[in-house]
Each structure stands twice: as C-alpha cells, then as structure tokens.
Coordinates of C-alpha atoms and ligand atoms in Angstrom, one line a residue:
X1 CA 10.2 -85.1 82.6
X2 CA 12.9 -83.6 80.6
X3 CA 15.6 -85.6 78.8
X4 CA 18.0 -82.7 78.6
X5 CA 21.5 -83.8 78.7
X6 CA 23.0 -84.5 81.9
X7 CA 24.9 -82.5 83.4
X8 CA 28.9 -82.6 83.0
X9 CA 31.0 -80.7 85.8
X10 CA 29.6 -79.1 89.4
X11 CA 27.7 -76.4 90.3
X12 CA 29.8 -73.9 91.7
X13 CA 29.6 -69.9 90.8
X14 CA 32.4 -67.1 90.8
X15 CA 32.5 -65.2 94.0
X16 CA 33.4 -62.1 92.3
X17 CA 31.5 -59.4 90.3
X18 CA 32.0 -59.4 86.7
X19 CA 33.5 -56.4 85.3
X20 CA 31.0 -56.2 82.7
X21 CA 31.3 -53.7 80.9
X22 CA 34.5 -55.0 80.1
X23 CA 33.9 -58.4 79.2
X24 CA 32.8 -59.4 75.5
X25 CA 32.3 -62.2 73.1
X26 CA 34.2 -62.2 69.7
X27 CA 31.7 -62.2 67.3
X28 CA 32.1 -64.5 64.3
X29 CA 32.8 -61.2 62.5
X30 CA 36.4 -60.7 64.6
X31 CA 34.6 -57.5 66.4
X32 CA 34.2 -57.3 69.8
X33 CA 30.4 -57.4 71.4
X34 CA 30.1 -55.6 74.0
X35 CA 28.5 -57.2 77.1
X36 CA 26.7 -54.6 79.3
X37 CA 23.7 -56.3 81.2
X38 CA 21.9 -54.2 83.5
X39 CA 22.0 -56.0 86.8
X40 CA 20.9 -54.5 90.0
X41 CA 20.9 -56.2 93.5
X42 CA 18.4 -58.7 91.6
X43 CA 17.5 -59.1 88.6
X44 CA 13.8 -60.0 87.3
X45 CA 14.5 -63.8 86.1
X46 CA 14.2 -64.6 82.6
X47 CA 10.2 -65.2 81.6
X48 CA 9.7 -69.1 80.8
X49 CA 7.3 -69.8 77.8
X50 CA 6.1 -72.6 76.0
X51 CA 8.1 -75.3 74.6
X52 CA 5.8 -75.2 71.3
X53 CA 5.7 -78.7 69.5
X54 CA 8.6 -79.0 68.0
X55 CA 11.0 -79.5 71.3
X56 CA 13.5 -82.9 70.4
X57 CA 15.3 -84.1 73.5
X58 CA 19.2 -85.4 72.9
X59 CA 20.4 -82.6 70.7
X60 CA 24.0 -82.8 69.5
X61 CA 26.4 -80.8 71.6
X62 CA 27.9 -77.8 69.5
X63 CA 28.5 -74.1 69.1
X64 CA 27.2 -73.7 65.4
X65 CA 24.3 -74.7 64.0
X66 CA 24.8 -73.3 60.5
X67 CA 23.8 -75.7 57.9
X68 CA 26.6 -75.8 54.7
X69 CA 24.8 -74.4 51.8
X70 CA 22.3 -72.1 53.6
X71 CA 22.3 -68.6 52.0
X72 CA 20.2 -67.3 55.0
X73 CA 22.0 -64.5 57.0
X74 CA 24.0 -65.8 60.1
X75 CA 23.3 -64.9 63.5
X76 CA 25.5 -64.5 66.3
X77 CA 23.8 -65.0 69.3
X78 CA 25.7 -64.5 72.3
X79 CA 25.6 -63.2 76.3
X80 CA 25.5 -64.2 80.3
X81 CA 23.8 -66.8 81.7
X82 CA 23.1 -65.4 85.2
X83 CA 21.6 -65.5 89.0
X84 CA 19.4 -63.4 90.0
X85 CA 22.1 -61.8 92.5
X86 CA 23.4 -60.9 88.7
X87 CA 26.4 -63.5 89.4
X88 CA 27.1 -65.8 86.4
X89 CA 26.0 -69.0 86.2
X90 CA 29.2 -70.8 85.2
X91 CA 28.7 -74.3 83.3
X92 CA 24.9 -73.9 82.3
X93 CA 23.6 -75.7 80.0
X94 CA 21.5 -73.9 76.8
X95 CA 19.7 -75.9 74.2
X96 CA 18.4 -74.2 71.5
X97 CA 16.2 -74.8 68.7
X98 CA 14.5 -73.1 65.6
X99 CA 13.4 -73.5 62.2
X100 CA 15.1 -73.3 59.2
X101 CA 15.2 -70.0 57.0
X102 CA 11.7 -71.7 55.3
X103 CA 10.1 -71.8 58.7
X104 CA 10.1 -75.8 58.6
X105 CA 11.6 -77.6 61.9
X106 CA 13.7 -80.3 61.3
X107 CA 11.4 -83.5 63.0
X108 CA 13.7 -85.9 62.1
X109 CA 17.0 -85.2 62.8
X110 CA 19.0 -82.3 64.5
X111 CA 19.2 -79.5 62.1
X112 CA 19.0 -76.5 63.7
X113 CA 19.2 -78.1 67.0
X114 CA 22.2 -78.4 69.5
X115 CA 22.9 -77.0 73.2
X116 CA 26.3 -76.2 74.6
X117 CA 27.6 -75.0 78.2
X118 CA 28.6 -71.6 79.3
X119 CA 32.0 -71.0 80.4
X120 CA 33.3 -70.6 84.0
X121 CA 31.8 -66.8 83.2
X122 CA 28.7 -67.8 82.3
X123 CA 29.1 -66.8 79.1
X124 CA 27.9 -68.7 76.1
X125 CA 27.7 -67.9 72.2
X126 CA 26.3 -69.7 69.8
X127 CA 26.9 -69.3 65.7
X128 CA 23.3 -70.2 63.5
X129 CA 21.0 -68.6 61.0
X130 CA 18.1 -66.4 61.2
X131 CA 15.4 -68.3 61.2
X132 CA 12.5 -67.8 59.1
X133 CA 8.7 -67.4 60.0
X134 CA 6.2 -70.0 59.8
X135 CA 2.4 -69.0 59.9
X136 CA 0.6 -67.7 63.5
X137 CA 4.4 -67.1 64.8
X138 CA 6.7 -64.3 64.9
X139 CA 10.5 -64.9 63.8
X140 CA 11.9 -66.5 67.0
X141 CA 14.2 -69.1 69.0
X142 CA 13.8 -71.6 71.0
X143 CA 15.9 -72.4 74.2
X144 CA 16.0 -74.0 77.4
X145 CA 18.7 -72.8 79.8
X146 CA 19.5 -74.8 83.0
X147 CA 22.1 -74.0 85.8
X148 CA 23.7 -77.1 87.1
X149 CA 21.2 -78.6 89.8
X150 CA 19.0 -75.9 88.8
X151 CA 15.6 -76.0 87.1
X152 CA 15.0 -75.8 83.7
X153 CA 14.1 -72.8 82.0
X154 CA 12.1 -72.9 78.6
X155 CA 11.4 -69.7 76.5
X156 CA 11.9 -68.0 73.4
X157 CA 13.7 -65.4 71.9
X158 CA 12.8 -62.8 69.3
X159 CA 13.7 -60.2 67.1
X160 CA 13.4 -56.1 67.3
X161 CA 11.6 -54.8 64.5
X162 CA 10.0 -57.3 63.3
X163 CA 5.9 -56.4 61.9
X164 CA 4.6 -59.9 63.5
X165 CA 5.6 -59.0 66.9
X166 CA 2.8 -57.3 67.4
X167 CA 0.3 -59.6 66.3
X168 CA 1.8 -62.7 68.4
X169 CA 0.1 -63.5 71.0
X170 CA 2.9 -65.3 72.9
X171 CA 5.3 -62.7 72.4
X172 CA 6.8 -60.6 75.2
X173 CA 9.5 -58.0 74.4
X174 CA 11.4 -58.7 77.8
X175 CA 12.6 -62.0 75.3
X176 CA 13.8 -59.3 72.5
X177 CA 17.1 -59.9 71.8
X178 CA 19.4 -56.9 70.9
X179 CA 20.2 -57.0 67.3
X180 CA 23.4 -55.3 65.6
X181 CA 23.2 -56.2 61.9
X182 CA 26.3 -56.6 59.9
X183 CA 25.8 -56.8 55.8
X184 CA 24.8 -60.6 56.0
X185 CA 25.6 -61.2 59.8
X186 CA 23.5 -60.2 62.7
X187 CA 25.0 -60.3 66.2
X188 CA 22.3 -60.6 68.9
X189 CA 22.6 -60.3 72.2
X190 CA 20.8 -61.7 75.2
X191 CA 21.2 -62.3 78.8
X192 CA 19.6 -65.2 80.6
X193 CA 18.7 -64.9 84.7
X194 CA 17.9 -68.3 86.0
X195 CA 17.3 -69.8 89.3
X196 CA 20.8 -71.8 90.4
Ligands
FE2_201 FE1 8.7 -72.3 67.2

C-alpha cells in the first residue's frame, strides 16, 4: 500500500476546455513556457514504470527542491496533469524524486524529494536540479502522480539527447520530457494523463 500523502480538497474537474495554447507556466527564468499538449478525443494515459528502490513515502510538501550550494544546472519542470478526455485534473497530487547531481539518492532524509498539487488547471511546476546518472540508469526522474480518488500513477521521466537512453532498458521515449535549455537553466516540459 502506498503512504502517499492524503489527499487535501475534493475531486472535482473544470467543465470547460482549456485554451491551451494559451495557457503557460512562468518559468523560474520570468519567460513564458508555452503549454501546447496534443490532446485528441482521448488521450493514451501516461505509461506507469517502476518505482526503483529508492521511493521514500512522507515527502515534504514544496515546489523547489533545489538544494543551497548545488552548482548543478536548474531544471524547470513544468505542465498539465490530465484525463484522458484531455480535461485537467485539478488538485492532483505529484511526488517526485531523483538523485542528486552525483547520482546518489538521499536514503535518509528528503533531499531531492517533495510532491505538491496542481492548481484548479491542473497545472503543476516544480523548480529542482538535473539530476545526475548513476550506473545501469539513464538521467531520469522519478514521480507518482495521483488524481484525487484516483489511482496512483508511478513512472519516470527522462531526458532528450541523452547517449544512455538508448542503452536503458527501462526507458521509453513516450516519458521524454521536452527540454528548452537556457545557459545554466533547463525548462522541461511534460504532460501527465491519469485515470480520475
Ligand atoms: Fe532512479
């Protein structure tokens, strides 16, 4: 059973359509990411992968994760969390977790570990570092994402471009995130469909 943190508010979605090529998330950068998922009718839910080893139940609640002192480069990771009728999934919960830029997981304590709750839009955004790589593993995130009520989703995220992508064995490039890179910033982008 999971221990993810309860659930705060009621599951309820927004009758309307998103105008979404209209909506964006300021990135930490003050610029403007663009939010343009492609939804149909339906929309193929977000694959679920393992949870690794490293999953700690009771993360903090909060929007960064960045670490004072880290020199690694920031990410930006931000997007929709929504149903497969591509309506979004106001209140979900996301709880993410990764290494640190040396690829070690924090087993102890909650660096690099947290979760927060879309907005009445479904929209989430979350402020960290890139990770780094740790052997047999391509650079990646961990997340679960749940609607209220609904069941959890666990996967991973990963990066374009990177050389170990194609040697992973778990990796799948529907979990790719879209990457704009910005000197020492990277904005990602990702879109979650989950079962309300
Ligand atoms: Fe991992």
């Amino acid at each position: 059973m999971s221990r993810i943190p309860r659930w705060i508010g009621r599951r309820r979605f927004l009758g309307a359509a998103l105008a979404l090529p209209f909506v964006s998330i300021r990135a930490a950068s003050g610029q403007a990411l663009q939010l343009t998922p492609a939804c149909g009718e339906t929309t193929d839910r977000t694959p679920a992968q393992t949870a690794g080893p490293f999953y700690m139940p009771d993360s903090p609640r909060r929007n960064s994760l960045v670490e004072t002192g880290s020199g690694a480069d920031r990410l930006v990771l931000a997007g929709f969390v929504l149903s497969p009728q591509c309506k979004p999934v106001a209140n979900a919960l996301l709880d993410f977790w990764h290494c640190d830029e040396a690829g070690n997981y924090d087993n102890r304590g909650f660096r690099y570990r947290g979760h927060l709750f879309a907005d009445a839009q479904g929209r989430y955004r979350l402020e960290t570092i890139v990770p780094g790589e740790y052997p047999g593993r391509t650079r990646h995130i961990h997340v679960k994402v749940q609607a209220p009520g609904g069941r959890i989703l666990t996967t991973q995220l990963y990066f374009p471009g990177e050389s170990r992508n194609r040697s992973d064995w778990i990796y799948r490039p529907e979990l790719t995130m879209r990457v704009a890179r910005k000197s020492e910033q990277r904005d990602a982008r990702f879109d979650f469909v989950v079962t309300a």
